[in-house]
GROMACS .gro file of C-alpha atoms in nm:
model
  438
    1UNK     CA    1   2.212   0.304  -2.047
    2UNK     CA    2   2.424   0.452  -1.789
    3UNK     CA    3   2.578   0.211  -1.497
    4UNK     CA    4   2.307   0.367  -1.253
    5UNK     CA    5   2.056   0.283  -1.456
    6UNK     CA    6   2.174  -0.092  -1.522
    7UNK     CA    7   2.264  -0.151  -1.173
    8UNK     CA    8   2.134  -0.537  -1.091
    9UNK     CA    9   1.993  -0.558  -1.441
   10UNK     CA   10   2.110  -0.951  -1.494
   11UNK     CA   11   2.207  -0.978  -1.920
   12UNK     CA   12   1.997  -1.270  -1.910
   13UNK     CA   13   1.604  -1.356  -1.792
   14UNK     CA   14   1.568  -1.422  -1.441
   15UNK     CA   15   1.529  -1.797  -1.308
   16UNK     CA   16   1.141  -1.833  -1.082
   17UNK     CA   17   1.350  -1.827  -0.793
   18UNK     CA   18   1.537  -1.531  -0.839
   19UNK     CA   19   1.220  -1.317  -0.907
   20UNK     CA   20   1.093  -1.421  -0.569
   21UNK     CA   21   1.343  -1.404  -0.372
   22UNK     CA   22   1.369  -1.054  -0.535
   23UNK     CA   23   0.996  -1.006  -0.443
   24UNK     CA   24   1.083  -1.134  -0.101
   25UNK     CA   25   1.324  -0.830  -0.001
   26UNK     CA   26   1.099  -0.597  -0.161
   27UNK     CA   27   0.822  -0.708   0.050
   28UNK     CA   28   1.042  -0.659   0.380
   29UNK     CA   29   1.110  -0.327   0.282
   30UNK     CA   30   0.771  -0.240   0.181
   31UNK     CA   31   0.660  -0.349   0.545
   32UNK     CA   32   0.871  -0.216   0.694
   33UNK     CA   33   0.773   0.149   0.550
   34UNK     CA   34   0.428   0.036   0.648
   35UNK     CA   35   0.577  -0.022   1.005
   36UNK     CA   36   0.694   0.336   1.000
   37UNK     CA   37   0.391   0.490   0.892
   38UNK     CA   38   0.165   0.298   1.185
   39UNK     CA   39   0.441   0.242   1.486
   40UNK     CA   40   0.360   0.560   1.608
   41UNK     CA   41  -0.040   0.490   1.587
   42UNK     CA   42  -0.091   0.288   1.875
   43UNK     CA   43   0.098   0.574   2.146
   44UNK     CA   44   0.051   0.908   1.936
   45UNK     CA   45  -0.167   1.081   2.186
   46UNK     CA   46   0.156   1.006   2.438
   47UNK     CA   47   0.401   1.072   2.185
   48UNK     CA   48   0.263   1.431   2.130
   49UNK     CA   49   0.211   1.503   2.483
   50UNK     CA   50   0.589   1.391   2.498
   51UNK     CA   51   0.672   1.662   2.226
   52UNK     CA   52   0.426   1.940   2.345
   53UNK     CA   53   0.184   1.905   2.080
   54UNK     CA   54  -0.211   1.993   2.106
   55UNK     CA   55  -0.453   1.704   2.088
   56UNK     CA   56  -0.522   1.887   1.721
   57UNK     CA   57  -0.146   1.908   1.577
   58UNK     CA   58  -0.136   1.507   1.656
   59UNK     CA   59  -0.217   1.411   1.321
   60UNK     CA   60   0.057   1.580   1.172
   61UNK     CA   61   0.233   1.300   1.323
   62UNK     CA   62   0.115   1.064   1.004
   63UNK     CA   63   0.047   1.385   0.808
   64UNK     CA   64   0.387   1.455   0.693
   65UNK     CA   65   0.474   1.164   0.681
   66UNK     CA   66   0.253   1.124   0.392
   67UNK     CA   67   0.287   1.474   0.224
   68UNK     CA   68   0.584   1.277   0.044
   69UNK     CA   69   0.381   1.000  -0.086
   70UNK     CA   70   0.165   1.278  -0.277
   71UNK     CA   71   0.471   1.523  -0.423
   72UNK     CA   72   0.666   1.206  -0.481
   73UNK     CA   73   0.408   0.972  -0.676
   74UNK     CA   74   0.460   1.115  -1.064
   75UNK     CA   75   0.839   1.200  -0.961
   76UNK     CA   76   0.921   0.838  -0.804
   77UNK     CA   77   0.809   0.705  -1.142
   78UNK     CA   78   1.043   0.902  -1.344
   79UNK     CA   79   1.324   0.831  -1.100
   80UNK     CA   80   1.279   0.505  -1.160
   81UNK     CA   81   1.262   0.485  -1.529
   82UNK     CA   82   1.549   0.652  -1.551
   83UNK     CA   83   1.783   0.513  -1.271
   84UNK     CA   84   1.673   0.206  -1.259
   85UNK     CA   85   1.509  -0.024  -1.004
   86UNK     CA   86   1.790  -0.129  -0.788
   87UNK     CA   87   1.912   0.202  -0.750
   88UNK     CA   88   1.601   0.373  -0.683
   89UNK     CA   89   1.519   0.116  -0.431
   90UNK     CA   90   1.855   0.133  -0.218
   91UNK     CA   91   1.844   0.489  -0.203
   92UNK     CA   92   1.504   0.496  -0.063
   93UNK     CA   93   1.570   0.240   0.198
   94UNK     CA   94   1.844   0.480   0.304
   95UNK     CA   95   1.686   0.790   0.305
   96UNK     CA   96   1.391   0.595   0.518
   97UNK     CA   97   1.720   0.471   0.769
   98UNK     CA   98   1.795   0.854   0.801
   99UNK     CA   99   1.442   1.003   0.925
  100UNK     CA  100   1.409   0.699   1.182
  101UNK     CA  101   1.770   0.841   1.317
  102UNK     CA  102   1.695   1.203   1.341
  103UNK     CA  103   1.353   1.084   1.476
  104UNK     CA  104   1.450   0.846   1.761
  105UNK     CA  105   1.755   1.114   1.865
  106UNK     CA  106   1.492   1.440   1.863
  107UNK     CA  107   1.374   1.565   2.150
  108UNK     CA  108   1.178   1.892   1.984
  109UNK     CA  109   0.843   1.870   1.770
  110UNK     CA  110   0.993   2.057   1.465
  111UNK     CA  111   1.318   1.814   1.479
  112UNK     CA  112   1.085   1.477   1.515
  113UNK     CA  113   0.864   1.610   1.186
  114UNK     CA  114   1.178   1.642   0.996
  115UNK     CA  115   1.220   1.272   1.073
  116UNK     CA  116   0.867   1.178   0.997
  117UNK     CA  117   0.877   1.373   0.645
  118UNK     CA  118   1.196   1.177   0.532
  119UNK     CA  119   1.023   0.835   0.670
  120UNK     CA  120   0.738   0.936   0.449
  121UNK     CA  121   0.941   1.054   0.132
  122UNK     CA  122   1.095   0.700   0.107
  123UNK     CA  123   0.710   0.556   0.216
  124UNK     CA  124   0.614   0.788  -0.076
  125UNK     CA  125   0.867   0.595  -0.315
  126UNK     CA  126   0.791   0.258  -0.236
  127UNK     CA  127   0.414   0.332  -0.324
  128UNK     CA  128   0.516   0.422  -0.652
  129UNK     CA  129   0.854   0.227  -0.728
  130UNK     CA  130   0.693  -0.087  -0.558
  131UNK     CA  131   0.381  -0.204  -0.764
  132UNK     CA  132   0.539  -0.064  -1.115
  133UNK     CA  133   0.821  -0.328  -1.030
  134UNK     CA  134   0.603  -0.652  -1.026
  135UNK     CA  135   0.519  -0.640  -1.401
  136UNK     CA  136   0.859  -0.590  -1.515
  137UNK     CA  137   0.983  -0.855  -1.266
  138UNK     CA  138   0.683  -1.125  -1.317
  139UNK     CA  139   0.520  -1.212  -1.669
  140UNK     CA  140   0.106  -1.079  -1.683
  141UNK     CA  141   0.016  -1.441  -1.611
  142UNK     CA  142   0.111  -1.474  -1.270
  143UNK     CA  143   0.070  -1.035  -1.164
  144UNK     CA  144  -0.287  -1.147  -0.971
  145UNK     CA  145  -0.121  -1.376  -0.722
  146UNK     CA  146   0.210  -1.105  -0.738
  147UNK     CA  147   0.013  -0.825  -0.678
  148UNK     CA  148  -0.219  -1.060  -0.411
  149UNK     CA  149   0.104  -1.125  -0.214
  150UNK     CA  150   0.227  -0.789  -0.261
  151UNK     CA  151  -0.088  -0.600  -0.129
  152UNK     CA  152  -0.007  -0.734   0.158
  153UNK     CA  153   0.266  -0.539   0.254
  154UNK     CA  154   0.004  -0.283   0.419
  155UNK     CA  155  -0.150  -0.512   0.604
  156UNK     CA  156   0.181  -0.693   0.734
  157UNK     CA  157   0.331  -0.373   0.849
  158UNK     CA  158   0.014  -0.297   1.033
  159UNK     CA  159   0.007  -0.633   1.213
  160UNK     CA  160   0.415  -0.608   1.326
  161UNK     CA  161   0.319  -0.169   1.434
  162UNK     CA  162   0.021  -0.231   1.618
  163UNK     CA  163   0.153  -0.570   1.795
  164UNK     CA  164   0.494  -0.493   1.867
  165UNK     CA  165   0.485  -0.083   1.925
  166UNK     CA  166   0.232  -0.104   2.217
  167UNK     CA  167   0.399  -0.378   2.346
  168UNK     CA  168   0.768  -0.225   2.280
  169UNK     CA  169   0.606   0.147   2.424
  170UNK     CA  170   0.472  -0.042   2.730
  171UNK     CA  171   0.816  -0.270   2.777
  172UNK     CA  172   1.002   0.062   2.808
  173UNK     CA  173   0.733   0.237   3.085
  174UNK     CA  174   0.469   0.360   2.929
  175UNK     CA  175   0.357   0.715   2.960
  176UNK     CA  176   0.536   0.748   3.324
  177UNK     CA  177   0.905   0.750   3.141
  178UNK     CA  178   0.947   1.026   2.911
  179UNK     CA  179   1.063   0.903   2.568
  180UNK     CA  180   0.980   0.556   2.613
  181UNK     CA  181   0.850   0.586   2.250
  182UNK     CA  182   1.213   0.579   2.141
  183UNK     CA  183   1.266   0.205   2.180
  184UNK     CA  184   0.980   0.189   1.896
  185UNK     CA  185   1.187   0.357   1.606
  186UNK     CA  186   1.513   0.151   1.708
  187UNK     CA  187   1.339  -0.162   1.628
  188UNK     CA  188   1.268   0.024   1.302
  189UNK     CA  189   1.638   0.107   1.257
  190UNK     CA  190   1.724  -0.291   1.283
  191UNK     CA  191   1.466  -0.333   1.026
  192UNK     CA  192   1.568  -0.099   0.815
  193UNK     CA  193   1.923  -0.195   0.803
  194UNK     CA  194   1.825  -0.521   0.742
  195UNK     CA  195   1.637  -0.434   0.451
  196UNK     CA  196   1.959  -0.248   0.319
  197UNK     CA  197   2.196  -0.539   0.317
  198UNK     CA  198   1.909  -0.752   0.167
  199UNK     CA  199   1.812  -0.568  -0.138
  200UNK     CA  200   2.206  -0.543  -0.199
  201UNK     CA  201   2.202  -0.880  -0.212
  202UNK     CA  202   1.919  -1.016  -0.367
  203UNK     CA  203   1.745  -0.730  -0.589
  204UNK     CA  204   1.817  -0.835  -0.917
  205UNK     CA  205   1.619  -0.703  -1.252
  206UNK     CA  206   1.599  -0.937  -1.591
  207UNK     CA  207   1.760  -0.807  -1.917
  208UNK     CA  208   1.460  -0.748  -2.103
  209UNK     CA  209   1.125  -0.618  -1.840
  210UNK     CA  210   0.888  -0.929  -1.825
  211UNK     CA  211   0.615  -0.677  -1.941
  212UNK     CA  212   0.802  -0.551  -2.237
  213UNK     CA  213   0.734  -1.003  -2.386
  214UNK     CA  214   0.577  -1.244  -2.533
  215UNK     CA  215   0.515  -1.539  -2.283
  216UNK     CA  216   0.867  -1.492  -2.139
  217UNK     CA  217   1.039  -1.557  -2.477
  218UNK     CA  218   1.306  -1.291  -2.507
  219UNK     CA  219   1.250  -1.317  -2.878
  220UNK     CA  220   0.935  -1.170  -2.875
  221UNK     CA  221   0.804  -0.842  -2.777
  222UNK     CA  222   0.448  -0.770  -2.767
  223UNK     CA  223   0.303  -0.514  -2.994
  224UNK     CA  224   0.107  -0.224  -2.872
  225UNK     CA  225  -0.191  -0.300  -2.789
  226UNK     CA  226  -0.522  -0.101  -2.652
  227UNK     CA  227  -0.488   0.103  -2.334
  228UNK     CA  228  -0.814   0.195  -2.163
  229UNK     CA  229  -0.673   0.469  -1.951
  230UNK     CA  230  -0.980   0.626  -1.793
  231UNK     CA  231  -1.058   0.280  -1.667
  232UNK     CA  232  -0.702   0.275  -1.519
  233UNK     CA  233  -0.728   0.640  -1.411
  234UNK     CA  234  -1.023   0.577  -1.237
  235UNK     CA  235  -0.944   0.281  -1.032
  236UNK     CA  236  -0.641   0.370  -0.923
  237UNK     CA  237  -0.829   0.754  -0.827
  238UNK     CA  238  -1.074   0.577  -0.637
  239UNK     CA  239  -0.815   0.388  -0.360
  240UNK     CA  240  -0.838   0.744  -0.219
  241UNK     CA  241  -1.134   0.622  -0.053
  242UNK     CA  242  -0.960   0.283   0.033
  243UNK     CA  243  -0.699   0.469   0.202
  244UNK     CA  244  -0.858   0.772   0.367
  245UNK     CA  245  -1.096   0.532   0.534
  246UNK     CA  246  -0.880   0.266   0.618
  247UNK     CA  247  -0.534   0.452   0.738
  248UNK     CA  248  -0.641   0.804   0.793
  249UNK     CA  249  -0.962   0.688   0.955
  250UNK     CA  250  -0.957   0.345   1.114
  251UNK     CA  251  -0.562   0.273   1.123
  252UNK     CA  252  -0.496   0.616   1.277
  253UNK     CA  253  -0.770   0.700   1.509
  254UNK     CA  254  -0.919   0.366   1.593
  255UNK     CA  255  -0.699   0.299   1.874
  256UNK     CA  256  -0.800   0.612   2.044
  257UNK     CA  257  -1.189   0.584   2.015
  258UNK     CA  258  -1.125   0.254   2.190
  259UNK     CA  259  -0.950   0.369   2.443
  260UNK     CA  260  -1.130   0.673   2.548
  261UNK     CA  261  -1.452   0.556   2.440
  262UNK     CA  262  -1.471   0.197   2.469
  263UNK     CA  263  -1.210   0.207   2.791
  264UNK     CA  264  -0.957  -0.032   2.656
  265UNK     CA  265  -0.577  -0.053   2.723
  266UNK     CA  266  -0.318   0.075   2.486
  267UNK     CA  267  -0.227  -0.267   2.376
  268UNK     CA  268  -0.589  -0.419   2.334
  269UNK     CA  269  -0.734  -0.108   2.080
  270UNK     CA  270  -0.411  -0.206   1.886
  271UNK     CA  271  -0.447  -0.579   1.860
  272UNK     CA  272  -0.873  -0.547   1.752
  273UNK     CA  273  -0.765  -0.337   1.412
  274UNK     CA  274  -0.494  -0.544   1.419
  275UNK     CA  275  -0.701  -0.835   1.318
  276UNK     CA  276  -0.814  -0.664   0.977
  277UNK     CA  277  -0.536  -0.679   0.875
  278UNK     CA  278  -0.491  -1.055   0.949
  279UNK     CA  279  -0.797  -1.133   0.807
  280UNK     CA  280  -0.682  -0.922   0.520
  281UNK     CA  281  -0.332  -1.133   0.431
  282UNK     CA  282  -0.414  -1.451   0.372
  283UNK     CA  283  -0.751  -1.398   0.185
  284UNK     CA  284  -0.533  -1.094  -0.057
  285UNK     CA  285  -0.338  -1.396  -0.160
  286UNK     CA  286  -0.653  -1.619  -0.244
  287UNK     CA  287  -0.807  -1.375  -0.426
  288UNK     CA  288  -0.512  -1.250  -0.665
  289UNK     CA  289  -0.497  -1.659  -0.749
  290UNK     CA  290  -0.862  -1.654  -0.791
  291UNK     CA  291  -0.874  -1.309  -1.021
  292UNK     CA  292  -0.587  -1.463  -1.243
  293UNK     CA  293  -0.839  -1.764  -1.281
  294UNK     CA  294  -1.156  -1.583  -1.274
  295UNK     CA  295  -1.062  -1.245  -1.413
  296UNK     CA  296  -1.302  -1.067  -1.225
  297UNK     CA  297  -1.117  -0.800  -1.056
  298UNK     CA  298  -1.344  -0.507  -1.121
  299UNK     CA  299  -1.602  -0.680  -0.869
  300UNK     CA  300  -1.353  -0.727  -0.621
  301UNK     CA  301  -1.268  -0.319  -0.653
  302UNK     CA  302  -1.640  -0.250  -0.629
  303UNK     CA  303  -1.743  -0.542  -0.388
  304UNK     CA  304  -1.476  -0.424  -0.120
  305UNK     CA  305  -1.602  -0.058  -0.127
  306UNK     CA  306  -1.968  -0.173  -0.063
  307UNK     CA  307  -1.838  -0.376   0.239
  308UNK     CA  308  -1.627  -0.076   0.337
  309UNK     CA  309  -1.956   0.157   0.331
  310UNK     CA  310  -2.166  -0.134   0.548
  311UNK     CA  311  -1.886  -0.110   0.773
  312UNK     CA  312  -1.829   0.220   0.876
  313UNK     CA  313  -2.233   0.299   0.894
  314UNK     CA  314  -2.341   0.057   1.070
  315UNK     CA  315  -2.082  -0.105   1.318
  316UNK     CA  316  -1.722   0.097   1.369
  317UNK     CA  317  -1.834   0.320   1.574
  318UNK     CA  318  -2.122   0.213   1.825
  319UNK     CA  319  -2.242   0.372   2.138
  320UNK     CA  320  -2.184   0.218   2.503
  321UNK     CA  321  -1.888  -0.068   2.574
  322UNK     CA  322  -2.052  -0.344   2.371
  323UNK     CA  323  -1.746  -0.498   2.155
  324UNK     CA  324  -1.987  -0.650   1.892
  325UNK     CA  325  -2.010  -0.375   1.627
  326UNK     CA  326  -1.619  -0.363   1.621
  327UNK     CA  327  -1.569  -0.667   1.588
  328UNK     CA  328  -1.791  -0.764   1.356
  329UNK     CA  329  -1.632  -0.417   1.126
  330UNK     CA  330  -1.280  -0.529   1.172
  331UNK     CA  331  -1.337  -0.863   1.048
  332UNK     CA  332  -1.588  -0.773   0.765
  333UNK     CA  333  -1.304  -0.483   0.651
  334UNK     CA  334  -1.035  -0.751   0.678
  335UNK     CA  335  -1.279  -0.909   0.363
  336UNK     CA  336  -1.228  -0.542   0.199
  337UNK     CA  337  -0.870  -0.516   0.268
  338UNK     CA  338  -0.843  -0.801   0.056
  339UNK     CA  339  -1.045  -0.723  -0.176
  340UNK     CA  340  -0.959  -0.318  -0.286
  341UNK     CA  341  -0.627  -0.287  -0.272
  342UNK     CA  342  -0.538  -0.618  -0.477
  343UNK     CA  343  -0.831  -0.603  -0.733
  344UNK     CA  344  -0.665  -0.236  -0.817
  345UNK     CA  345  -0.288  -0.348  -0.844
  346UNK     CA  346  -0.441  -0.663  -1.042
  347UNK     CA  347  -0.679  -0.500  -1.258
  348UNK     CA  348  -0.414  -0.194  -1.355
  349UNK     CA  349  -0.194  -0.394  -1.593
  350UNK     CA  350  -0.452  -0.608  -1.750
  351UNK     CA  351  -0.635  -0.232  -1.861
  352UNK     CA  352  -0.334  -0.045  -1.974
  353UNK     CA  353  -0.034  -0.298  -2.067
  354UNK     CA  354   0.180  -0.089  -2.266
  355UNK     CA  355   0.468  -0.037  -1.976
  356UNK     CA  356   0.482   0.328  -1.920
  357UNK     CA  357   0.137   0.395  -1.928
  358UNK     CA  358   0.122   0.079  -1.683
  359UNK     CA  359   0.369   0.257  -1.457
  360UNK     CA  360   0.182   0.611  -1.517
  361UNK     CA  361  -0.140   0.483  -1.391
  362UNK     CA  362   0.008   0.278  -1.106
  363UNK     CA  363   0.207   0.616  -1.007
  364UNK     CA  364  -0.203   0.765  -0.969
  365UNK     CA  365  -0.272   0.505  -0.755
  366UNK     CA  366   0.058   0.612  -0.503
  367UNK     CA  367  -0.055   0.960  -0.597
  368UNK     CA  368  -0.440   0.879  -0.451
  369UNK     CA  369  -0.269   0.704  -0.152
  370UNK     CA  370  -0.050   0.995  -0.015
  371UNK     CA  371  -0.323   1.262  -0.098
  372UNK     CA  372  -0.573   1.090   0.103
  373UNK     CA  373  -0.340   1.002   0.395
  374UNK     CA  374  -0.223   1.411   0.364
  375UNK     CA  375  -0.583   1.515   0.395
  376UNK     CA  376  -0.645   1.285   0.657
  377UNK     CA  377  -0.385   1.390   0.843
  378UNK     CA  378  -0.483   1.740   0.896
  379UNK     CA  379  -0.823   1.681   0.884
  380UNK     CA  380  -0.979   1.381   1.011
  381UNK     CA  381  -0.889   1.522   1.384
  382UNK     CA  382  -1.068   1.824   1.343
  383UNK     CA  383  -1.386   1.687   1.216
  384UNK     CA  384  -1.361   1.386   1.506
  385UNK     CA  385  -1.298   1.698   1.723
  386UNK     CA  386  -1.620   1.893   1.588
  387UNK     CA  387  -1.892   1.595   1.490
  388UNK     CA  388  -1.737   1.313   1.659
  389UNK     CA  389  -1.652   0.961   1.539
  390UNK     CA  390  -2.009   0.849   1.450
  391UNK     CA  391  -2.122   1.127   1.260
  392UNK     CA  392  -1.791   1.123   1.048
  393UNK     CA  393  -1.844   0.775   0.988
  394UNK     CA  394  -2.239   0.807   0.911
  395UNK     CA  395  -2.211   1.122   0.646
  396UNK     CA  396  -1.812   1.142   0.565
  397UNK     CA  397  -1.689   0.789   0.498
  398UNK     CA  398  -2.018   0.616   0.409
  399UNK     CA  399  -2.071   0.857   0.121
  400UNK     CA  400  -1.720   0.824  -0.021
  401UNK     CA  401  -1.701   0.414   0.027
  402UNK     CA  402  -2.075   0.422  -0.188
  403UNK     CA  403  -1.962   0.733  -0.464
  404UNK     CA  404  -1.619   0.480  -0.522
  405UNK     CA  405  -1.836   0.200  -0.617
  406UNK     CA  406  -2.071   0.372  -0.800
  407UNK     CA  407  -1.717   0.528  -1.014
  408UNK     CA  408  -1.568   0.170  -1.047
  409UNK     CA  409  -1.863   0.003  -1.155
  410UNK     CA  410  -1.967   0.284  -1.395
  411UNK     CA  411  -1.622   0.365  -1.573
  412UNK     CA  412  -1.399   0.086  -1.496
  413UNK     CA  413  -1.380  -0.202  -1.812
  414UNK     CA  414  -1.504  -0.554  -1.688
  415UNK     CA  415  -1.127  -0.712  -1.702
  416UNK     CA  416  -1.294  -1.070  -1.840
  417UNK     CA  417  -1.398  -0.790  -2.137
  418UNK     CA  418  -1.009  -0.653  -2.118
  419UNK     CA  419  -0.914  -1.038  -2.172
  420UNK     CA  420  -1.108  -1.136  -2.443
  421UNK     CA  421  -0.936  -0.745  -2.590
  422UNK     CA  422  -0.558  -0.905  -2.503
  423UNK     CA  423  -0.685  -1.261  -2.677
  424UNK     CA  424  -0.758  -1.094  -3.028
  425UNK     CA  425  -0.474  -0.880  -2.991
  426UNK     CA  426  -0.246  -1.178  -2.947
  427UNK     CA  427  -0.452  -1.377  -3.251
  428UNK     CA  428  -0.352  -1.104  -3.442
  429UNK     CA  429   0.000  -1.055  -3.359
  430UNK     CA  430   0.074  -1.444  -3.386
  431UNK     CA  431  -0.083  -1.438  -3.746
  432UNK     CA  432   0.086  -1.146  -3.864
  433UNK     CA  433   0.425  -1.296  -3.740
  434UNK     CA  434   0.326  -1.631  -3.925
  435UNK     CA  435   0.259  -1.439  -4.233
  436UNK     CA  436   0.602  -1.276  -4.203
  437UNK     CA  437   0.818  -1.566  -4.140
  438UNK     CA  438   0.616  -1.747  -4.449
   0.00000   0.00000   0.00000
């Protein structure tokens, strides 16, 4: 392998605590991308009126930054496999540094994009590169509470945008100072450099991929074993429902149907969302300990799209200024948030474990996430616009949240089925190992 490729590769296995403190400063720099996608969220209708952009052009703001995610998905995943993890990962931390720059020093619409399209091309790697990391980093015992934790960095980069950027926004004067959004991408810039130094530090890879053994024992590689791609294929397909509702739909818009239609301030329509994804962090954890336990990650998948569906209908979007329906929808798609995005990282590597077909059908699921956020950026406004917020809800969202569960339950393998696949398949390897060292 070339010296790209083996950059942080240790030449031995890595110690517990070196794989999470690994984990650790991926997780920063996974929310912090999430930070960039959302910090503008909260302020966007101010932001474009800063720029001179129509009220229709202002979802380009999270548009492009998400066009990346969708032409960078199959590409990240070859970029990866062939120069390495530590590599891959540095350079997309500094191509994220870069668009915050040109960002926070623009003072045009065109110049700003550019930003915003480099913030989402390194967004658009970590979606990929991210997720295909944990099962080369962590053995396939421990990837439901890996993948439980690092679901999370969504929902944590949500929490820090839409507390800190109204706040930050508001600090620096609000819509009476013109640019006062800047302050909001230097406190991305800190982050970001932060994240730089700390993946240089402490982003290490073992010899041999976790994934690619036996238990952990370096002397032992696992045998091929069955893939059962459509199921993978399919899952991973589906979080283009998870995503288009919650971050093109609810993450992006929310604020502003609160403000102009339930009359709250800038900061209180961010914090109410903002408790979703609360909710969403500590009970993602519990369940990826629970699925590794339980193995019933398929039911999560399907489970959180029925809540999703029951959401959206019925209480999102509610005439009048009763607060009741949205906060009983933020809280009950906190429950989802927990339960979607880490059944699907979970269940992926227990349905196809052979490594590159793990990191092929994880690279669909980054793939799913920056279509959906592409076609909600250039489209949820319009149809808002044209229908408004209920009837998009009522007979765009509801549909999709009921036609994903319908798909998972349908064509997605039961993973306590998968297991009981990966038991006889490790019978059978141990015995013909047995009968070869007779």
């Amino acid at each position: 392998m070339s010296s790209v490729s083996t950059f942080g590769v240790q030449s031995r296995q890595l110690k517990p605590s070196e794989r999470w403190i690994c984990f650790a400063a991926l997780f920063f720099l996974g929310f912090t991308a999430t930070f960039n996608q959302f910090k503008a969220a909260p302020a966007i209708q101010y932001i474009g009126a800063d720029l001179g952009m129509s009220v229709d052009m202002l979802s380009q703001i999270m548009g492009v930054f998400s066009i990346a995610g969708m032409l960078l998905a199959f590409p990240g995943m070859l970029v990866m496999q062939r120069f390495g993890v530590k590599f891959s990962i540095v350079v997309t931390s500094v191509i994220q540094l870069i668009g915050s720059l040109i960002c926070a020093f623009s003072g045009d619409t065109a110049i700003f994009l550019v930003g915003r399209t480099l913030e989402g091309v390194a967004y658009g790697l970590i979606c990929v590169i991210g997720p295909n990391i944990m099962p080369r980093l962590f053995p396939l015992k421990d990837q439901g509470v890996v993948m439980g934790i690092w679901s999370q960095w969504t929902p944590m980069g949500v929490v820090i945008a839409f507390f800190t950027a109204p706040m930050i926004y508001e600090a620096a004067g609000g819509a009476a100072i013109a640019f006062s959004w800047q302050p909001i991408w230097y406190v991305s810039i800190a982050m970001e450099i932060i994240s730089i130094v700390w993946l240089l530090v402490s982003c290490k890879m073992p010899a041999i991929p976790e994934n690619e053994l036996v238990d952990g024992d370096p002397a032992r590689r696992k045998r091929p074993g069955k893939n059962f791609m459509l199921a993978g294929f399919m899952v991973c397909a589906c979080f283009f429902v998870w995503v288009f509702v919650y971050v093109a739909n609810i993450n992006t818009l929310y604020p502003t149907f609160l403000q102009n239609m339930k009359g709250l301030s800038v900061f209180d329509s961010s914090m109410l969302p903002n408790w979703t994804a609360i909710i969403t962090i500590p009970l993602g954890i519990i369940f990826g300990i629970v699925a590794d336990k339980f193995n019933f990650r398929k039911w999560m998948v399907a489970g959180g799209y029925l809540i999703v569906a029951v959401c959206v209908f019925f209480f999102f979007y509610t005439d009048g200024a009763d607060m009741t329906g949205p906060w009983i929808a933020c809280i009950l798609m906190g429950i989802a948030g927990a339960l979607v995005p880490t059944g699907t990282r979970a269940i992926a590597p227990v349905l196809v474990p052979e490594p590159k077909k793990t990191d092929l059908v994880l690279a669909t699921m980054a793939f799913a996430t920056g279509v959906a956020q592409v076609v909600g950026g250039y489209i949820v406004s319009p149809i808002v616009t044209s229908i408004g917020y209920q009837a998009n809800a009522q007979f765009v969202l509801t549909p999709l949240a009921l036609l994903a569960a319908v798909l998972v339950i349908v064509f997605v393998k039961s993973d306590r089925k998968t297991y009981e696949v990966r038991v006889a398949e490790r019978a059978a390897q141990d015995a013909a190992e047995a009968e070869a060292n007779a």
